[in-house]
Short mmCIF file of the C-alpha atoms (twelve columns), coordinates in Angstrom:
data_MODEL
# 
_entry.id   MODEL 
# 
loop_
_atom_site.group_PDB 
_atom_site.id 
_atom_site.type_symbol 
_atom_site.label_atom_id 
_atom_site.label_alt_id 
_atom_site.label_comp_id 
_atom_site.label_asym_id 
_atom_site.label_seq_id 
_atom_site.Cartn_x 
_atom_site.Cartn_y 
_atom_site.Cartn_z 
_atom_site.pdbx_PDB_model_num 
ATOM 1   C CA . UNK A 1   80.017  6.273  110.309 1 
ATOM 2   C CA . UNK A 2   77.086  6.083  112.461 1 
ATOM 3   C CA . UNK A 3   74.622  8.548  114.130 1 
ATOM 4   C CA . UNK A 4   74.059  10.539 110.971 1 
ATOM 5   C CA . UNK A 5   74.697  13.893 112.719 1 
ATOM 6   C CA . UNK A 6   74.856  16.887 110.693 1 
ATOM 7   C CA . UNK A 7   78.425  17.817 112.553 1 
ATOM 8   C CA . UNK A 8   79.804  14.030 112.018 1 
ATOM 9   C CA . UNK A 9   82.881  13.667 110.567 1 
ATOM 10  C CA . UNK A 10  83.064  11.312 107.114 1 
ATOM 11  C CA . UNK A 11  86.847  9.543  106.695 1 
ATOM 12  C CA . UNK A 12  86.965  9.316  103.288 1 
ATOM 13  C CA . UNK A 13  88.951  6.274  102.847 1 
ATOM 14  C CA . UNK A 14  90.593  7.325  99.228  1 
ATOM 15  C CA . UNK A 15  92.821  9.288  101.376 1 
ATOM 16  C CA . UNK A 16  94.737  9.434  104.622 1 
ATOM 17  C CA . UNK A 17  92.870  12.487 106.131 1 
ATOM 18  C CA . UNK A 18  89.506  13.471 107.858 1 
ATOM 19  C CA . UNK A 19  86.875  15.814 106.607 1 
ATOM 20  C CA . UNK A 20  84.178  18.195 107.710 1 
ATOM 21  C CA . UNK A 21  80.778  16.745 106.272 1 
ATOM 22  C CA . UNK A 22  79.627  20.908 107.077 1 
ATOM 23  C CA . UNK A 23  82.602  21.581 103.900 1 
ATOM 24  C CA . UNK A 24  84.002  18.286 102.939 1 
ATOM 25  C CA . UNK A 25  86.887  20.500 100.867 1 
ATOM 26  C CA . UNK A 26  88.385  21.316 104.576 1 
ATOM 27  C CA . UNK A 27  90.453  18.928 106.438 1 
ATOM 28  C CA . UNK A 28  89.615  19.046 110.416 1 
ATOM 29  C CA . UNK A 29  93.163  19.021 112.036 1 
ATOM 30  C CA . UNK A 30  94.070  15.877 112.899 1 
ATOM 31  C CA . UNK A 31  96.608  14.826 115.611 1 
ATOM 32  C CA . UNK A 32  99.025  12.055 115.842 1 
ATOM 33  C CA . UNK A 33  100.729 11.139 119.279 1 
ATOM 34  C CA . UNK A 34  104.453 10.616 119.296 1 
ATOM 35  C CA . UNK A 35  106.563 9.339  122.338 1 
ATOM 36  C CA . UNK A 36  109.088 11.578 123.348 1 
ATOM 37  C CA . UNK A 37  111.371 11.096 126.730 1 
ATOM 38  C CA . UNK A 38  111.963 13.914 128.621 1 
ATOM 39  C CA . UNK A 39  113.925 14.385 131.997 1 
ATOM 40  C CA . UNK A 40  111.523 13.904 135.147 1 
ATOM 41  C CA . UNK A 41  112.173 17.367 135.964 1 
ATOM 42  C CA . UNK A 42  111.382 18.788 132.777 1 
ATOM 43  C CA . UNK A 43  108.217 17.015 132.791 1 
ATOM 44  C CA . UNK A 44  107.007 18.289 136.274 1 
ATOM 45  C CA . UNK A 45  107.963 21.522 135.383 1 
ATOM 46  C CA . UNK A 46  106.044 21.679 132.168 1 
ATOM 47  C CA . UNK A 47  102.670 20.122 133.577 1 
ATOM 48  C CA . UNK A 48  103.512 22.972 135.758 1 
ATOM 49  C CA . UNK A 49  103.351 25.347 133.071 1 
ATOM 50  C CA . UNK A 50  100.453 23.911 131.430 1 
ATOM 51  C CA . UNK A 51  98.484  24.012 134.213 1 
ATOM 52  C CA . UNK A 52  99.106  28.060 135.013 1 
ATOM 53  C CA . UNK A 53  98.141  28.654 131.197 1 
ATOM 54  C CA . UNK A 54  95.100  26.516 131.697 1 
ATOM 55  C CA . UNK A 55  96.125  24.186 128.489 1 
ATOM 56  C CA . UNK A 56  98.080  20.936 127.914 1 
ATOM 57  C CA . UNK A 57  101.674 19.984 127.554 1 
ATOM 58  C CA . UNK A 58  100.571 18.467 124.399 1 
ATOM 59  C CA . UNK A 59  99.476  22.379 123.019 1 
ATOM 60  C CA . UNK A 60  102.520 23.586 124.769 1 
ATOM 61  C CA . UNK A 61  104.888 21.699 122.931 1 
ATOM 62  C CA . UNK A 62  102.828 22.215 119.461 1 
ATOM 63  C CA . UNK A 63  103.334 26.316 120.156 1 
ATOM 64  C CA . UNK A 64  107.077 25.663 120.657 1 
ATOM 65  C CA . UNK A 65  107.377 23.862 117.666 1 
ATOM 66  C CA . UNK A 66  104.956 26.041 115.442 1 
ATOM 67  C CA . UNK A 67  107.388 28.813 116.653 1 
ATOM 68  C CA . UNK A 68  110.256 27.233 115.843 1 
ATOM 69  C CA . UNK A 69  109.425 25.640 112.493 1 
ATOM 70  C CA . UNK A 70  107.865 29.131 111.565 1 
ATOM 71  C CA . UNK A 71  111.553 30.708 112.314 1 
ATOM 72  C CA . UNK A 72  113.118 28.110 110.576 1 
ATOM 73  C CA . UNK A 73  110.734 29.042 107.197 1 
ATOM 74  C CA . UNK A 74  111.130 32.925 107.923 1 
ATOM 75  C CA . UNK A 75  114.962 32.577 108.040 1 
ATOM 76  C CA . UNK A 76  115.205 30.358 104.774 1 
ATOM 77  C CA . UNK A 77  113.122 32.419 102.882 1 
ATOM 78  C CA . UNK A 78  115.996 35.468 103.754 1 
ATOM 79  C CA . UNK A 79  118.643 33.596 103.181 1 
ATOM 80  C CA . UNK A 80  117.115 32.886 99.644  1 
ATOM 81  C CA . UNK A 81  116.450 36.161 99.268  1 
ATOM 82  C CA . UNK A 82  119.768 37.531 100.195 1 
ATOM 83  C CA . UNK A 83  121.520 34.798 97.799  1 
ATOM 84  C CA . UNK A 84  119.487 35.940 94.994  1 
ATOM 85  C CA . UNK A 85  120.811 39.254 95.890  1 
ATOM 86  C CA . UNK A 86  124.110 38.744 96.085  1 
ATOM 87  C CA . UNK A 87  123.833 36.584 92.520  1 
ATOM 88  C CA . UNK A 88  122.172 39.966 90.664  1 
ATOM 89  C CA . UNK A 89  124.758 42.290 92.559  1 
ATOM 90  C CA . UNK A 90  123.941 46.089 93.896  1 
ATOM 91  C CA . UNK A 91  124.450 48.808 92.103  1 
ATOM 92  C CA . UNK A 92  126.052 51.064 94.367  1 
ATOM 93  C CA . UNK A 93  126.353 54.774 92.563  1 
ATOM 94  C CA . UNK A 94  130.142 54.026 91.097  1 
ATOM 95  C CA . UNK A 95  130.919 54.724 87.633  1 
ATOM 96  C CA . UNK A 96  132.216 52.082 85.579  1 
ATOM 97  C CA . UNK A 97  135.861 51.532 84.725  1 
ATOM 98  C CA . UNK A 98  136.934 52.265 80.860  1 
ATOM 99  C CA . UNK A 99  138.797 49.949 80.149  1 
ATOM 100 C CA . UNK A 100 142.292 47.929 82.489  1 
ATOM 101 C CA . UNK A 101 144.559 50.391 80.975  1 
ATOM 102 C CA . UNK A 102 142.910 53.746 82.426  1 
ATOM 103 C CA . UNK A 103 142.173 51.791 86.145  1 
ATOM 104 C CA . UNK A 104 146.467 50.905 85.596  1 
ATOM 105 C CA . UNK A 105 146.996 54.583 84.666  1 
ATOM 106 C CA . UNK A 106 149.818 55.876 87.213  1 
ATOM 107 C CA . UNK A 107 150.076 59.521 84.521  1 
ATOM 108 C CA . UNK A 108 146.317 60.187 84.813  1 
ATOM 109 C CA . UNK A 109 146.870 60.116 88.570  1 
ATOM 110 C CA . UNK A 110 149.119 62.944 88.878  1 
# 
């Protein structure tokens, strides 16, 4: 790279990514553009959007997916949980059964 600026960024061209030359162990967050087709409608409506919150439909559409991929993670993570549970089993307070003979015990009953 040129310019030699302190706050330059150096591609280190081992790898794929970008660093910081202020802490070259930090990756700076870089974006990649995707096409995506959207109804006309639901375009106008998000520039819309985007323009009231003073950001892009770019950083709208990251949010919504942050969100969602963040749910996604939370809701795995309980369902692992939960399984795991389910696998150990809960004790709930009972006393165990002696043996089939005393839970088939119609005498002890009465």
């Amino acid at each position: 790279m040129s310019g030699g600026s302190p706050c330059a960024l150096a591609f280190d061209r081992a790898s794929t990514g970008t660093y910081d030359t202020r802490d070259p162990t930090q990756p700076v967050d870089v974006k990649q553009n995707i096409t995506v087709s959207l109804p006309r409608e639901l375009v106008r409506r998000a520039r819309a959007l985007a323009a009231r919150r003073r950001t892009s439909v770019s950083a709208l559409v990251a949010a919504e997916l942050e969100r969602r991929l963040g749910e996604e993670r939370a809701w795995r993570q309980s369902r692992r949980k939960a399984l795991a549970l389910l696998r150990q089993g809960l004790h709930l307070g009972g006393r165990g059964i002696e043996s089939r003979d005393a839970l088939h015990d119609r005498l002890g009953l009465r």
